[in-house]
XYZ file of N, CA and C in Angstrom:
417
model
N -45.979 39.591 118.207
C -45.849 38.639 119.287
C -46.561 39.150 120.539
N -46.527 40.451 120.786
C -47.166 40.990 121.979
C -48.663 40.755 121.953
N -49.275 40.829 120.759
C -50.716 40.610 120.653
C -51.064 39.188 121.072
N -50.236 38.233 120.674
C -50.451 36.833 121.037
C -50.396 36.663 122.554
N -49.423 37.314 123.183
C -49.287 37.209 124.634
C -50.516 37.772 125.346
N -51.022 38.897 124.855
C -52.206 39.497 125.449
C -53.401 38.566 125.286
N -53.579 37.994 124.096
C -54.693 37.083 123.863
C -54.592 35.857 124.756
N -53.395 35.323 124.920
C -53.206 34.147 125.766
C -53.544 34.484 127.220
N -53.101 35.646 127.691
C -53.380 36.052 129.063
C -54.879 36.230 129.273
N -55.548 36.863 128.323
C -56.989 37.049 128.432
C -57.726 35.718 128.418
N -57.325 34.812 127.548
C -57.964 33.504 127.484
C -57.785 32.753 128.796
N -56.597 32.803 129.361
C -56.344 32.130 130.635
C -57.213 32.701 131.736
N -57.321 34.025 131.789
C -58.125 34.669 132.820
C -59.598 34.324 132.665
N -60.094 34.348 131.441
C -61.497 34.029 131.203
C -61.782 32.582 131.562
N -60.895 31.677 131.188
C -61.083 30.261 131.517
C -61.073 30.046 133.028
N -60.213 30.738 133.726
C -60.148 30.593 135.184
C -61.424 31.104 135.828
N -61.955 32.207 135.321
C -63.177 32.775 135.876
C -64.408 31.955 135.518
N -64.334 31.199 134.432
C -65.490 30.435 133.969
C -65.849 29.315 134.927
N -64.874 28.802 135.648
C -65.130 27.745 136.610
C -65.709 26.516 135.946
N -66.697 25.922 136.581
C -67.264 24.676 136.097
C -68.620 24.857 135.451
N -69.015 26.053 135.124
C -70.328 26.305 134.551
C -70.385 25.872 133.100
N -71.504 25.254 132.703
C -71.716 24.876 131.308
C -72.592 25.893 130.593
N -72.970 26.969 131.280
C -73.781 28.002 130.664
C -72.910 28.839 129.745
N -73.550 29.460 128.776
C -72.801 30.326 127.889
C -73.336 30.251 126.481
N -72.609 30.833 125.551
C -73.076 30.884 124.167
C -73.046 29.502 123.507
N -73.744 29.409 122.391
C -73.728 28.172 121.603
C -72.322 27.959 121.044
N -71.827 26.746 121.185
C -70.506 26.437 120.647
C -70.591 25.189 119.773
N -69.654 25.099 118.850
C -69.503 23.913 118.025
C -68.209 23.223 118.410
N -68.224 21.908 118.404
C -67.031 21.121 118.708
C -66.096 21.219 117.503
N -64.813 21.558 117.737
C -63.870 21.771 116.635
C -62.597 20.960 116.855
N -62.265 20.135 115.871
C -61.005 19.411 115.823
C -60.415 19.624 114.435
N -59.144 19.303 114.294
C -58.525 19.434 112.987
C -57.083 18.988 112.995
N -56.450 19.210 111.873
C -55.052 18.844 111.679
C -54.317 20.049 111.109
N -53.101 20.269 111.596
C -52.252 21.336 111.070
C -50.993 20.687 110.518
N -50.705 20.984 109.246
C -49.474 20.487 108.636
C -48.663 21.662 108.113
N -47.361 21.472 108.060
C -46.442 22.444 107.471
C -45.655 21.698 106.412
N -45.824 22.114 105.166
C -45.202 21.435 104.028
C -45.536 19.943 104.007
N -46.788 19.622 104.332
C -47.272 18.257 104.256
C -46.940 17.380 105.450
N -46.221 17.922 106.442
C -45.851 17.146 107.630
C -46.601 17.683 108.847
N -47.006 16.791 109.775
C -47.715 17.253 110.967
C -46.910 18.317 111.712
N -47.587 19.376 112.146
C -46.939 20.453 112.885
C -47.228 20.266 114.367
N -46.215 19.855 115.107
C -46.327 19.558 116.536
C -46.128 20.818 117.372
N -46.827 20.907 118.507
C -46.698 21.998 119.479
C -47.013 23.374 118.902
N -47.926 23.433 117.960
C -48.378 24.721 117.436
C -49.593 25.172 118.234
N -49.635 26.440 118.600
C -50.797 26.998 119.272
C -51.787 27.460 118.208
N -53.032 27.040 118.364
C -54.106 27.372 117.431
C -55.132 28.192 118.204
N -55.361 29.430 117.773
C -56.270 30.346 118.464
C -57.381 30.775 117.515
N -58.621 30.509 117.914
C -59.796 30.971 117.174
C -60.338 32.185 117.907
N -60.373 33.337 117.243
C -60.901 34.571 117.824
C -62.167 34.956 117.078
N -63.309 35.024 117.768
C -64.554 35.371 117.080
C -64.473 36.752 116.440
N -65.089 36.886 115.271
C -65.134 38.184 114.588
C -65.987 39.148 115.406
N -67.132 38.674 115.914
C -67.950 39.489 116.804
C -67.408 39.317 118.215
N -67.647 40.263 119.102
C -67.097 40.139 120.456
C -67.474 38.803 121.103
N -66.481 38.204 121.728
C -66.705 36.931 122.393
C -65.396 36.313 122.835
N -65.508 35.224 123.543
C -64.354 34.518 124.094
C -63.638 33.727 122.997
N -62.315 33.808 122.932
C -61.559 32.981 121.984
C -61.452 31.541 122.490
N -61.067 30.638 121.600
C -60.820 29.234 121.944
C -59.398 28.894 121.546
N -58.807 27.930 122.258
C -57.384 27.638 122.091
C -57.129 26.143 122.072
N -56.079 25.758 121.351
C -55.600 24.367 121.346
C -54.112 24.375 121.053
N -53.455 23.268 121.395
C -52.061 23.032 121.031
C -52.027 21.696 120.291
N -51.349 21.674 119.155
C -51.322 20.444 118.360
C -50.458 19.380 119.031
N -50.855 18.122 118.822
C -50.071 17.007 119.353
C -48.986 16.602 118.350
N -48.312 15.474 118.587
C -47.208 15.067 117.703
C -47.690 14.639 116.324
N -48.993 14.485 116.148
C -49.552 14.155 114.828
C -50.160 15.386 114.162
N -49.974 16.559 114.775
C -50.515 17.799 114.221
C -52.005 17.972 114.472
N -52.603 17.144 115.309
C -54.037 17.205 115.600
C -54.311 18.183 116.752
N -55.465 18.848 116.666
C -55.865 19.748 117.742
C -57.346 19.576 118.067
N -57.712 19.967 119.287
C -59.091 19.986 119.771
C -59.245 21.286 120.550
N -60.130 22.171 120.076
C -60.280 23.477 120.719
C -60.939 23.380 122.086
N -60.473 24.234 122.992
C -61.066 24.376 124.320
C -61.652 25.776 124.427
N -62.937 25.834 124.816
C -63.631 27.099 124.987
C -63.534 27.590 126.429
N -63.691 26.670 127.379
C -63.585 26.999 128.798
C -63.119 25.751 129.535
N -63.060 25.840 130.855
C -62.586 24.707 131.646
C -63.393 23.437 131.448
N -64.674 23.573 131.102
C -65.532 22.389 130.961
C -66.141 22.238 129.576
N -65.839 23.139 128.665
C -66.461 23.092 127.330
C -65.405 23.050 126.239
N -65.569 22.100 125.335
C -64.679 21.965 124.178
C -65.350 22.618 122.978
N -64.557 23.313 122.153
C -65.092 23.898 120.931
C -64.860 25.393 120.843
N -65.679 26.039 119.994
C -65.603 27.484 119.766
C -67.012 27.997 119.531
N -67.206 29.293 119.766
C -68.526 29.863 119.541
C -68.931 29.683 118.086
N -70.227 29.490 117.887
C -70.768 29.360 116.534
C -70.614 30.710 115.841
N -70.093 30.697 114.610
C -69.918 31.924 113.838
C -68.536 31.993 113.214
N -68.211 33.166 112.702
C -66.951 33.378 111.996
C -65.828 33.743 112.961
N -64.633 33.227 112.648
C -63.448 33.429 113.491
C -62.232 33.756 112.633
N -61.315 34.509 113.230
C -59.966 34.669 112.699
C -59.111 33.614 113.384
N -58.258 32.941 112.621
C -57.434 31.876 113.189
C -55.968 32.281 113.140
N -55.299 32.125 114.293
C -53.872 32.396 114.423
C -53.183 31.088 114.780
N -52.109 30.769 114.064
C -51.337 29.555 114.334
C -49.877 29.965 114.504
N -49.275 29.561 115.619
C -47.888 29.940 115.879
C -47.134 28.820 116.585
N -45.833 28.786 116.337
C -44.946 27.853 117.040
C -43.951 28.603 117.919
N -43.939 29.934 117.817
C -42.967 30.738 118.568
C -43.263 30.698 120.059
N -42.202 30.615 120.850
C -42.325 30.656 122.303
C -41.141 31.429 122.857
N -41.425 32.259 123.845
C -40.354 32.983 124.519
C -39.600 32.032 125.438
N -38.376 32.378 125.741
C -37.590 31.592 126.701
C -38.192 31.753 128.092
N -38.061 30.724 128.908
C -38.493 30.777 130.316
C -37.262 30.794 131.205
N -37.368 31.521 132.315
C -36.246 31.670 133.228
C -36.667 31.302 134.641
N -35.713 30.803 135.424
C -35.992 30.545 136.835
C -35.726 31.827 137.627
N -35.864 31.755 138.936
C -35.695 32.933 139.796
C -34.282 33.504 139.779
N -33.319 32.731 139.292
C -31.924 33.177 139.268
C -31.488 33.663 137.879
N -32.439 33.723 136.942
C -32.126 34.193 135.600
C -31.597 33.125 134.674
N -31.610 31.875 135.105
C -31.159 30.772 134.255
C -32.279 30.342 133.315
N -31.930 30.052 132.076
C -32.912 29.610 131.095
C -33.388 28.207 131.452
N -34.698 28.052 131.617
C -35.264 26.728 131.894
C -35.829 26.091 130.626
N -36.295 26.912 129.696
C -36.739 26.465 128.373
C -36.294 27.510 127.371
N -35.559 27.074 126.379
C -35.051 28.000 125.370
C -36.194 28.533 124.500
N -35.992 29.705 123.935
C -36.963 30.286 123.015
C -37.093 29.381 121.788
N -38.283 29.368 121.210
C -38.547 28.581 120.010
C -38.843 29.545 118.873
N -38.139 29.386 117.784
C -38.290 30.241 116.607
C -39.590 29.919 115.871
N -40.217 30.946 115.332
C -41.445 30.779 114.554
C -41.159 30.017 113.265
N -41.949 28.985 113.012
C -41.804 28.190 111.786
C -42.936 28.454 110.801
N -44.011 29.051 111.288
C -45.201 29.276 110.475
C -45.114 30.658 109.816
N -45.433 30.758 108.514
C -45.405 32.069 107.849
C -46.344 33.071 108.529
N -45.966 34.345 108.463
C -46.706 35.396 109.164
C -48.159 35.515 108.706
N -48.496 35.008 107.530
C -49.872 35.048 107.046
C -50.808 34.178 107.897
N -50.225 33.346 108.765
C -51.016 32.497 109.648
C -50.921 32.932 111.116
N -50.113 33.967 111.407
C -50.033 34.426 112.796
C -50.058 35.945 112.872
N -48.933 36.634 112.839
C -48.929 38.084 113.059
C -49.734 38.844 112.014
N -49.783 38.354 110.783
C -50.559 38.993 109.712
C -51.674 38.073 109.225
N -52.279 37.342 110.136
C -53.238 36.322 109.722
C -54.402 36.879 108.914
N -54.737 36.165 107.887
C -55.927 36.428 107.079
C -56.825 35.195 107.077
N -56.511 34.228 107.937
C -57.257 32.969 107.991
C -58.608 33.200 108.661
N -59.681 32.856 107.953
C -61.035 32.982 108.484
C -61.738 31.638 108.320
N -62.448 31.245 109.358
C -63.238 30.020 109.303
C -64.604 30.285 109.918
N -65.554 29.432 109.592
C -66.884 29.509 110.170
C -67.131 28.236 110.969
N -67.477 28.406 112.236
C -67.793 27.280 113.109
C -69.307 27.132 113.144
N -69.767 25.913 112.926
C -71.195 25.623 112.952
C -71.524 24.794 114.182
N -72.804 24.791 114.579
C -73.241 23.948 115.688
C -72.955 22.496 115.322
N -72.627 21.682 116.317
C -72.305 20.278 116.059
C -70.815 20.095 115.892
N -70.437 19.068 115.139
C -69.026 18.730 114.951
C -68.437 19.435 113.741
N -67.228 19.975 113.911
C -66.509 20.669 112.843
C -65.111 20.077 112.717
N -64.724 19.720 111.510
C -63.352 19.285 111.201
C -62.754 20.400 110.357
N -61.769 21.136 110.920
C -61.169 22.257 110.201
C -59.658 22.058 110.192
N -59.118 21.779 109.002
C -57.692 21.503 108.829
C -56.980 22.713 108.225
N -55.697 22.819 108.523
C -54.854 23.863 107.967
C -53.616 23.221 107.383
N -53.434 23.347 106.082
C -52.267 22.797 105.393
C -51.431 23.989 104.942
N -50.370 24.249 105.694
C -49.591 25.467 105.541
C -48.330 25.201 104.716
N -48.130 25.978 103.645
C -46.856 25.890 102.917
C -45.880 26.885 103.515
N -44.622 26.473 103.711
C -43.629 27.443 104.183
C -43.135 28.217 102.974
N -42.598 29.379 103.248
C -42.046 30.193 102.150
C -40.604 29.778 101.939
N -40.264 29.503 100.726
C -38.892 29.083 100.397
C -38.202 30.169 99.608
């Protein structure tokens, strides 16, 4: 879980520093669907991390399990090339200044093979990419 937090913090910082510039590496537009046991997986964070050094891309699935990757503040997609993909539903609890829970923690629903022990690899090509993930839960 700590690795995810570090990646999220780095992605946020890079996106903030990117500003409104459209300059940068070649990216491909990436959308897809995430399902868990055949049902749309809502509010899942989808992180594409390039195998070679580079900026990761992030998305959160909607109520239909659909996602659209964001590379920076003004660019949608992910760098062209191979990526490791992490998918998670876990969220830490949020607290206000008085220590009261404002949002309860959310338990991980996705098997560790898709997040903490991910082996998911995809290749992003220039242009449009449709990359779906159909995840079976462990029973």
